[in-house]
Short mmCIF file of C-alpha atoms and ligand atoms in Angstrom, two decimals:
data_model
loop_
_atom_site.label_atom_id
_atom_site.label_comp_id
_atom_site.label_asym_id
_atom_site.label_seq_id
_atom_site.Cartn_x
_atom_site.Cartn_y
_atom_site.Cartn_z
CA UNK A 184 114.79 70.42 102.59
CA UNK A 185 113.27 71.56 99.31
CA UNK A 186 109.71 70.54 100.60
CA UNK A 187 110.00 72.84 103.63
CA UNK A 188 110.56 75.83 101.24
CA UNK A 189 107.77 74.66 98.90
CA UNK A 190 105.42 74.70 101.84
CA UNK A 191 106.49 78.20 102.83
CA UNK A 192 105.83 79.45 99.29
CA UNK A 193 102.48 77.79 99.02
CA UNK A 194 101.43 79.14 102.39
CA UNK A 195 101.80 82.68 101.06
CA UNK A 196 100.30 81.79 97.68
CA UNK A 197 103.55 82.18 95.74
CA UNK A 198 104.25 79.90 92.89
CA UNK A 199 107.01 77.42 93.60
CA UNK A 200 109.93 78.17 91.09
CA UNK A 201 113.55 77.09 91.10
CA UNK A 202 114.93 80.60 91.68
CA UNK A 203 112.69 81.15 94.65
CA UNK A 204 113.66 77.82 96.23
CA UNK A 205 117.33 78.64 95.51
CA UNK A 206 117.08 82.06 97.15
CA UNK A 207 115.43 80.68 100.27
CA UNK A 208 118.02 77.86 100.50
CA UNK A 209 120.82 80.46 100.08
CA UNK A 210 119.53 82.75 102.87
CA UNK A 211 119.12 79.82 105.17
CA UNK A 212 122.81 79.02 104.70
CA UNK A 213 124.10 82.62 104.52
CA UNK A 214 122.18 85.03 106.84
CA UNK A 215 122.54 88.74 106.20
CA UNK A 216 123.80 88.42 102.68
CA UNK A 217 123.61 91.20 100.08
CA UNK A 218 122.01 91.09 96.62
CA UNK A 219 125.20 90.48 94.74
CA UNK A 220 126.26 87.59 96.93
CA UNK A 221 122.70 86.04 96.50
CA UNK A 222 123.10 86.40 92.82
CA UNK A 223 126.55 84.68 92.72
CA UNK A 224 125.56 81.90 94.93
CA UNK A 225 122.28 81.09 93.15
CA UNK A 226 123.96 81.43 89.83
CA UNK A 227 126.41 78.67 90.71
CA UNK A 228 123.46 76.29 90.88
CA UNK A 229 121.14 77.86 88.26
CA UNK A 230 123.50 79.38 85.60
CA UNK A 231 120.55 80.66 83.48
CA UNK A 232 119.07 82.94 86.20
CA UNK A 233 119.40 86.73 85.44
CA UNK A 234 120.26 89.46 87.95
CA UNK A 235 116.79 90.86 87.42
CA UNK A 236 115.23 87.58 88.27
CA UNK A 237 116.96 87.58 91.55
CA UNK A 238 115.92 91.11 92.32
CA UNK A 239 112.29 90.13 91.56
CA UNK A 240 112.58 87.02 93.69
CA UNK A 241 114.01 89.03 96.68
CA UNK A 242 111.29 91.69 96.24
CA UNK A 243 108.50 89.00 96.15
CA UNK A 244 109.76 87.08 99.14
CA UNK A 245 110.18 90.34 101.15
CA UNK A 246 106.60 91.49 100.29
CA UNK A 247 105.34 87.93 101.34
CA UNK A 248 107.42 88.37 104.59
CA UNK A 249 109.22 85.13 103.97
CA UNK A 250 112.47 86.96 104.15
CA UNK A 251 113.45 90.24 105.76
CA UNK A 252 115.36 93.11 104.19
CA UNK A 253 117.80 94.95 106.49
CA UNK A 254 119.61 97.99 105.40
CA UNK A 255 121.69 99.70 107.99
CA UNK A 256 122.28 103.35 107.04
CA UNK A 257 125.38 103.64 104.61
CA UNK A 258 125.13 99.88 103.73
CA UNK A 259 123.72 98.06 100.87
CA UNK A 260 120.47 96.02 101.35
CA UNK A 261 121.03 92.67 103.10
CA UNK A 262 118.46 89.84 103.42
CA UNK A 263 117.77 87.10 105.95
CA UNK A 264 115.32 84.38 106.35
CA UNK A 265 114.99 84.63 110.07
CA UNK A 266 111.70 86.48 110.34
CA UNK A 267 108.90 86.84 112.83
CA UNK A 268 110.96 86.75 116.06
CA UNK A 269 111.62 90.58 116.20
CA UNK A 270 115.38 90.09 116.63
CA UNK A 271 117.81 92.95 116.29
CA UNK A 272 121.27 93.45 114.77
CA UNK A 273 124.70 94.49 115.89
CA UNK A 274 126.42 96.31 112.99
CA UNK A 275 130.24 96.92 112.81
CA UNK A 276 131.04 100.47 111.70
CA UNK A 277 134.40 99.26 110.49
CA UNK A 278 133.81 96.24 108.35
CA UNK A 279 129.98 96.40 108.09
CA UNK A 280 129.55 92.92 109.65
CA UNK A 281 126.07 92.14 110.76
CA UNK A 282 125.18 89.79 113.67
CA UNK A 283 121.83 88.84 115.16
CA UNK A 284 120.92 89.73 118.69
CA UNK A 285 117.81 88.38 120.29
CA UNK A 286 115.22 90.98 121.38
CA UNK A 287 115.45 91.37 125.12
CA UNK A 288 111.56 91.60 125.13
CA UNK A 289 110.92 89.06 122.43
CA UNK A 290 107.98 90.67 120.66
CA UNK A 291 107.28 93.94 118.80
CA UNK A 292 107.11 96.76 119.80
CA UNK A 293 109.78 96.23 122.35
CA UNK A 294 110.36 99.82 123.38
CA UNK A 295 107.75 102.32 124.64
CA UNK A 296 107.73 105.79 123.05
CA UNK A 297 107.89 108.60 125.60
CA UNK A 298 104.79 109.95 123.76
CA UNK A 299 103.22 108.08 120.93
CA UNK A 300 100.83 111.02 120.17
CA UNK A 301 98.11 108.65 119.50
CA UNK A 302 99.97 106.45 116.97
CA UNK A 303 99.36 102.68 117.23
CA UNK A 304 102.95 101.56 117.34
CA UNK A 305 103.49 98.00 116.15
CA UNK A 306 107.27 97.91 115.49
CA UNK A 307 110.55 99.44 116.76
CA UNK A 308 113.70 99.26 114.80
CA UNK A 309 116.76 98.71 117.02
CA UNK A 310 120.28 98.68 115.53
CA UNK A 311 123.27 98.31 117.88
CA UNK A 312 126.16 100.21 116.13
CA UNK A 313 129.74 99.54 117.24
CA UNK A 314 132.98 97.74 116.42
CA UNK A 315 133.10 94.03 116.08
CA UNK A 316 135.73 91.93 118.08
CA UNK A 317 137.79 91.31 114.96
CA UNK A 318 138.11 95.00 114.22
CA UNK A 319 138.72 95.85 117.78
CA UNK A 320 141.53 93.41 117.79
CA UNK A 321 142.93 94.87 114.50
CA UNK A 322 142.81 98.39 115.89
CA UNK A 323 144.74 97.28 118.88
CA UNK A 324 147.39 95.50 116.78
CA UNK A 325 148.11 98.64 114.65
ZN1 LIG B 594 134.22 94.67 112.04
ZN1 LIG B 595 119.21 88.90 111.49
ZN1 LIG B 596 113.71 94.39 121.03
#
């Protein structure tokens, strides 16, 4: 398991450190997780790690595109390690839950601008806003 993450780090020329390995493992097990939750989960294994160290790791891994930062408007930043497949997200307005949804096209950019005015478009951000099944059920019950 660890060696897979070590390979990923080496491929992007990042030094292999315990906090970086721990963050990658945490994101594999908990997709769409916010900074505070990453911090508490990593800290359970590495009690000496500081909050600032976790911020730095998340920043470095995002810059290296090993992880992706998603921040639906009104929400805190969430991170995931599923990168490179141009998938999108369903976001619940009620509880803030985030779920993956495969891109119908499968590659970026998956929408065509009505007029790109000469821009070379390489990515389109798609967020499906709505209410998750749990929140729909709760609202019906009330
Ligand atoms: Zn919900
Ligand atoms: Zn996702
Ligand atoms: Zn798409």
